[in-house]
Amino acid sequence: MELSLSPTPHRVPSTIPYLNSARLSTKATLGFSSHFHSIGLQHHQQRCCSIPVSKRPQRPSSIRACTGVGAAGSDRPLVERLLDLKDACWRFLRPHTIRGTALGSFALVARALIEHTNLIKWSLLFKAFSGLFALICGNGYIVGINQIYDISIDKVNKPYLPIAAGDLSVQSAWFLVIFFAVAGLLIVGFNFGPFILSLYTLGLFLGTIYSVPPFRMKRFPVAAFLIIATVRGFLLNFGVYYATRAALGLAFEWSSPVVFITTFVTFFALVIAITKDLPDVEGDRKYQISTFATKLGVRNIAFLGSGILLMNYIVSVLAAVYMPQDFRSWLLIPAHMTFAISLIYQARVLEQANYTKDAISGFYRFIWNLFYAEYAIFPFI
């Protein structure tokens, strides 16, 4: 679950979470979307990842995906229109957040299974994948509701996102987020019991008050990053590990590696929460959105985020040194030293580039890559 609880010539690659912020295309307008626009559904969106990549070429007579029929697209092949639909919906899910959620889930499940290999059963496979789908639904709901209430600012900061770009109507977006919420709640309720259902509901609630008026906690920097850290850090890691042990017939019990990854990722989520606004300073200032980046400056926030991550890596190395019985020092120490050196190098590159928008975007992409890397090594530490 994310807020954002994991990157064709004309379609966005599913392996790249970062899209071109200067996408140009000729689009047909649709009545329902225009109706929502006219009644004032222009809001601000969670700035999770605005990393530009190569521009997607314009298609002739392109239509808005997921919005029904349009005169300009009526003569286009059905297959091409379906590809447009898939492309818009995939961008709506914010792929980099899906990747983080999926990697986190796989890593925690793998860790629980490694600790109890004698309890592995093929019958648990369906439950595991249903849980993953529920997490992706929760992630989709949170990032989706944020985009619905962020249209105006996205046209400045992230014009490639499907609603801001006109590739997805507000009506279709509402359909998707309602589907994600209902499907996720039903899956968790029928498969994982009341406690996990309460955690899942809490995550959806926090994601809602983050974006939706009158709460819109994203307006307040401290509340915003605490929500992101809680959902992506504590709820995801604790919830997945708890559910996996329950599925194996075990009572919940903290282990040193799980305490480590939960704490580590919670602090890492703080870094993501404060650095996600770095590429969006222009739009935030235009729409008077208060963030740490607009208050303290891009350079200061980049240094603050790097400093928190470096402390994370130093503590990880110390944990391996002083707790060799709980961790594999031969992996934990060199891996985190490598991550730390890479972070210092990227921070220096950003400084030398004088904090241009492209350099900031590259730095933020690198932060997410470090996030993925931590989950990749976790089952083996």
XYZ file of C-alpha atoms in Angstrom:
381
model
C 0.000 0.000 0.000
C 1.333 3.254 -0.885
C 0.765 6.699 -0.865
C 2.274 7.076 -2.210
C 2.344 0.509 2.358
C 7.666 -0.891 -6.055
C 9.990 0.970 -14.209
C 6.460 0.461 -27.144
C 7.244 3.143 -28.736
C 4.001 4.842 -27.899
C 3.242 3.154 -24.593
C 5.015 3.629 -21.300
C 7.202 0.646 -20.394
C 5.971 -1.200 -17.345
C 9.521 -1.292 -16.068
C 9.935 2.470 -15.996
C 7.976 4.366 -13.374
C 8.967 7.747 -14.581
C 7.321 9.449 -17.504
C 7.905 12.505 -19.598
C 6.557 15.639 -18.004
C 6.240 17.314 -21.414
C 3.844 14.966 -23.210
C 1.981 16.567 -26.051
C -1.007 15.022 -27.808
C -4.239 15.992 -29.496
C -7.147 14.685 -27.448
C -10.926 14.668 -27.790
C -12.808 16.055 -24.846
C -15.520 14.054 -23.141
C -18.617 15.421 -21.519
C -18.518 13.668 -18.176
C -14.909 14.583 -17.475
C -15.644 18.178 -18.468
C -18.620 18.183 -16.115
C -16.433 17.218 -13.184
C -13.949 19.875 -14.198
C -16.669 22.482 -14.338
C -17.910 21.829 -10.828
C -14.495 22.406 -9.376
C -12.806 19.044 -8.995
C -9.400 20.592 -9.474
C -7.110 19.547 -6.713
C -3.622 18.651 -5.754
C -1.880 15.322 -6.118
C 0.642 13.422 -4.056
C 3.945 14.076 -5.684
C 5.402 10.650 -5.562
C 7.633 10.462 -8.522
C 8.061 12.995 -11.284
C 10.942 11.589 -13.211
C 11.037 12.389 -16.901
C 12.088 9.885 -19.539
C 12.021 9.934 -23.281
C 9.004 11.551 -24.916
C 6.327 9.253 -26.267
C 5.516 10.012 -29.888
C 2.050 11.357 -30.615
C -0.440 9.049 -32.234
C -2.773 10.239 -34.916
C -6.343 10.755 -33.796
C -5.571 9.744 -30.233
C -8.457 9.424 -27.815
C -8.754 9.487 -24.085
C -8.371 6.021 -22.733
C -10.887 4.539 -20.316
C -13.502 7.148 -21.172
C -15.778 5.422 -23.631
C -16.099 6.323 -27.265
C -14.867 9.448 -28.949
C -15.336 10.600 -32.482
C -11.611 11.011 -33.061
C -10.886 7.413 -32.042
C -13.904 5.649 -33.518
C -11.979 4.564 -36.622
C -8.941 3.259 -34.773
C -8.462 -0.478 -34.310
C -9.910 -1.974 -31.157
C -6.535 -3.432 -30.198
C -4.928 0.008 -30.303
C -7.671 1.521 -28.167
C -7.299 -1.297 -25.643
C -3.568 -0.610 -25.495
C -4.372 3.039 -24.767
C -6.669 1.894 -21.990
C -4.015 -0.351 -20.473
C -1.421 2.402 -20.715
C -3.593 5.000 -18.963
C -4.667 2.619 -16.209
C -1.084 1.504 -15.603
C 0.075 5.100 -15.238
C -2.861 5.709 -12.913
C -1.479 2.991 -10.598
C 1.905 4.802 -10.344
C 4.132 1.815 -11.229
C 7.048 2.763 -8.972
C 4.768 2.496 -5.922
C 3.413 -0.863 -7.111
C 6.980 -2.090 -7.420
C 7.789 -1.043 -3.859
C 4.662 -2.716 -2.486
C 5.257 -5.941 -4.401
C 8.949 -6.155 -3.480
C 8.171 -5.501 0.179
C 5.501 -8.187 0.229
C 7.679 -10.786 -1.487
C 10.610 -10.031 0.799
C 8.638 -10.353 4.039
C 6.838 -13.506 2.929
C 10.153 -15.008 1.819
C 11.710 -14.171 5.188
C 8.879 -15.873 7.100
C 9.146 -18.956 4.897
C 12.926 -19.121 5.235
C 12.518 -19.109 9.013
C 10.023 -22.015 8.844
C 10.722 -24.031 5.725
C 9.051 -27.123 7.233
C 5.658 -25.374 7.191
C 5.626 -24.446 3.494
C 2.562 -25.791 1.661
C 1.467 -25.362 -1.939
C -2.043 -24.676 -0.670
C -0.782 -21.348 0.688
C 0.154 -20.087 -2.769
C -3.345 -18.861 -3.627
C -3.611 -17.054 -0.301
C -0.243 -15.392 -0.859
C -1.196 -14.072 -4.295
C -4.619 -12.931 -3.113
C -2.865 -10.986 -0.357
C -0.525 -9.398 -2.882
C -3.463 -8.422 -5.076
C -5.199 -6.866 -2.055
C -2.093 -4.806 -1.309
C -1.901 -3.630 -4.904
C -5.588 -2.671 -4.692
C -4.901 -0.673 -1.536
C -1.950 0.983 -3.222
C -4.076 1.772 -6.275
C -6.833 3.279 -4.149
C -4.456 5.583 -2.289
C -2.534 6.892 -5.289
C -5.740 7.053 -7.332
C -7.770 9.110 -4.875
C -4.798 11.419 -4.642
C -4.783 12.009 -8.400
C -8.519 12.719 -8.449
C -8.035 15.521 -5.942
C -4.831 16.796 -7.544
C -5.785 17.602 -11.129
C -4.784 21.267 -11.259
C -1.371 20.858 -9.702
C -0.645 17.778 -11.817
C -1.076 19.875 -14.939
C 1.970 21.809 -13.728
C 4.061 19.159 -11.959
C 3.046 15.897 -13.642
C 1.196 16.563 -16.886
C 1.902 12.989 -18.008
C -0.414 11.488 -15.379
C -3.551 10.130 -17.050
C -6.207 12.440 -15.572
C -4.111 15.573 -15.965
C -3.158 14.528 -19.499
C -6.778 13.826 -20.450
C -6.178 10.115 -20.999
C -8.497 9.076 -18.173
C -11.795 10.697 -17.225
C -12.602 11.546 -13.630
C -15.606 9.216 -13.907
C -13.355 6.307 -14.866
C -10.889 7.198 -12.112
C -13.667 7.088 -9.518
C -14.762 3.709 -10.836
C -11.228 2.376 -10.467
C -10.620 3.649 -6.923
C -13.984 2.349 -5.719
C -13.213 -1.027 -7.273
C -9.773 -1.113 -5.633
C -11.166 -0.274 -2.196
C -14.054 -2.759 -2.322
C -11.988 -5.580 -3.847
C -9.168 -5.114 -1.345
C -11.467 -5.044 1.663
C -13.352 -8.146 0.511
C -10.187 -10.127 -0.164
C -8.638 -9.258 3.188
C -11.891 -9.766 5.093
C -12.518 -13.242 3.677
C -8.931 -14.490 3.827
C -6.956 -12.849 6.627
C -9.201 -12.268 9.609
C -10.404 -9.226 11.548
C -7.025 -7.994 12.810
C -5.408 -7.741 9.368
C -8.662 -6.280 8.040
C -8.433 -3.532 10.676
C -4.838 -2.753 9.651
C -5.851 -2.667 5.995
C -8.784 -0.373 6.748
C -6.501 1.911 8.744
C -4.193 2.176 5.733
C -7.084 3.122 3.445
C -8.319 5.658 5.997
C -4.906 7.311 6.277
C -4.626 7.414 2.502
C -8.042 9.047 2.306
C -7.457 11.810 4.842
C -4.095 12.483 3.202
C -5.821 13.639 -0.008
C -9.529 14.282 0.511
C -11.067 17.534 1.784
C -11.779 18.741 4.371
C -8.841 16.868 5.911
C -6.169 16.992 3.155
C -3.378 16.289 5.585
C -0.903 16.635 2.733
C -1.187 20.386 3.296
C 0.757 19.950 6.537
C 4.320 18.682 5.989
C 4.743 16.857 9.308
C 1.354 15.129 9.130
C 1.998 14.206 5.487
C 5.316 12.478 6.026
C 4.068 10.720 9.185
C 1.172 9.238 7.228
C 3.462 8.052 4.433
C 5.948 6.566 6.896
C 3.182 4.792 8.822
C 1.555 3.234 5.770
C 4.645 2.270 3.794
C 6.866 1.610 6.784
C 5.029 0.077 9.721
C 1.681 -1.124 8.363
C 3.065 -2.851 5.281
C 5.938 -4.651 6.966
C 4.210 -5.586 10.195
C 0.957 -6.520 8.459
C 2.503 -8.769 5.811
C 4.741 -10.575 8.287
C 1.880 -11.040 10.751
C -0.428 -12.395 8.033
C 2.241 -14.776 6.740
C 2.909 -16.249 10.178
C -0.812 -16.597 10.769
C -1.184 -18.453 7.462
C 1.584 -20.823 8.593
C -0.303 -21.450 11.842
C 2.162 -19.511 13.984
C 1.569 -16.855 16.605
C 3.125 -13.488 15.832
C 6.645 -13.045 17.089
C 9.141 -10.339 16.248
C 12.501 -11.462 14.909
C 15.597 -9.293 14.708
C 15.562 -9.107 10.889
C 11.884 -8.102 10.844
C 12.437 -5.439 13.504
C 15.364 -4.251 11.407
C 13.465 -3.976 8.105
C 10.385 -2.403 9.713
C 12.476 0.278 11.410
C 14.730 0.780 8.401
C 11.869 1.162 5.925
C 9.905 3.458 8.235
C 12.833 5.893 8.275
C 13.347 5.357 4.568
C 9.687 6.247 3.993
C 10.346 9.511 5.823
C 13.049 10.247 3.282
C 10.705 9.442 0.402
C 8.035 11.634 1.982
C 10.260 14.704 2.135
C 12.176 14.197 -1.117
C 9.114 13.425 -3.248
C 8.379 17.152 -3.313
C 11.769 18.155 -4.700
C 10.804 17.977 -8.390
C 7.454 19.666 -7.702
C 8.522 22.936 -6.125
C 7.295 25.027 -9.069
C 3.730 23.706 -8.953
C 3.617 23.650 -5.153
C 4.542 27.306 -4.952
C 2.044 28.217 -7.661
C -0.806 26.518 -5.789
C 0.494 27.481 -2.332
C 1.108 23.904 -1.189
C 3.348 23.968 1.866
C 6.107 21.341 1.765
C 9.534 21.061 3.323
C 11.028 21.707 -0.114
C 9.134 24.985 -0.563
C 9.868 26.081 2.999
C 13.499 25.039 3.412
C 14.707 24.883 -0.181
C 15.617 22.043 -2.501
C 19.282 21.908 -1.489
C 18.560 21.687 2.235
C 15.958 18.955 1.811
C 18.261 16.942 -0.451
C 20.952 17.106 2.240
C 18.446 16.237 4.979
C 17.136 13.202 3.112
C 20.660 12.016 2.327
C 21.656 12.456 5.967
C 18.754 10.347 7.242
C 19.575 7.592 4.761
C 23.255 7.653 5.714
C 22.285 7.256 9.376
C 20.140 4.283 8.364
C 23.122 2.677 6.645
C 25.498 3.371 9.530
C 23.074 1.799 12.023
C 22.692 -1.216 9.705
C 26.449 -1.777 9.681
C 26.620 -1.402 13.460
C 23.784 -3.901 13.885
C 25.737 -6.454 11.862
C 28.892 -5.779 13.891
C 27.300 -5.987 17.343
C 24.659 -8.652 16.603
C 26.457 -11.239 14.456
C 24.220 -13.978 15.822
C 21.163 -12.309 14.255
C 22.517 -11.056 10.937
C 24.796 -12.246 8.153
C 27.584 -9.711 8.483
C 29.240 -10.790 5.244
C 26.161 -9.488 3.380
C 24.786 -6.701 5.551
C 28.029 -4.742 5.948
C 29.315 -4.599 2.331
C 25.805 -4.083 0.916
C 25.065 -1.074 3.096
C 28.528 0.374 2.672
C 27.985 0.173 -1.085
C 24.583 1.832 -0.785
C 26.030 4.607 1.380
C 28.908 5.337 -1.000
C 26.507 5.375 -3.952
C 24.245 7.809 -2.107
C 27.136 10.173 -1.357
C 28.178 10.059 -5.002
C 24.650 10.834 -6.235
C 24.307 13.704 -3.764
C 27.567 15.126 -5.108
C 26.307 14.769 -8.708
C 23.172 16.663 -7.725
C 25.250 19.431 -6.127
C 27.493 19.764 -9.175
C 24.438 19.943 -11.443
C 23.257 22.933 -9.394
C 19.943 21.247 -8.587
C 18.412 21.449 -12.033
C 15.011 19.795 -12.484
C 16.522 16.900 -14.437
C 19.196 16.343 -11.792
C 16.605 16.429 -9.005
C 14.467 13.906 -10.857
C 17.450 11.615 -11.320
C 18.309 11.870 -7.643
C 14.750 11.009 -6.619
C 14.774 8.018 -8.977
C 17.986 6.860 -7.330
C 16.349 7.099 -3.876
C 13.636 4.696 -5.026
C 16.246 2.331 -6.465
C 17.915 2.210 -3.051
C 14.520 1.418 -1.552
C 14.058 -1.518 -3.924
C 17.592 -2.740 -3.248
C 16.972 -2.915 0.505
C 14.011 -5.236 0.050
C 15.958 -7.293 -2.501
C 18.637 -8.229 0.038
C 16.356 -8.485 3.076
C 15.401 -12.213 2.851
C 19.089 -13.125 2.956
C 20.392 -10.949 5.810
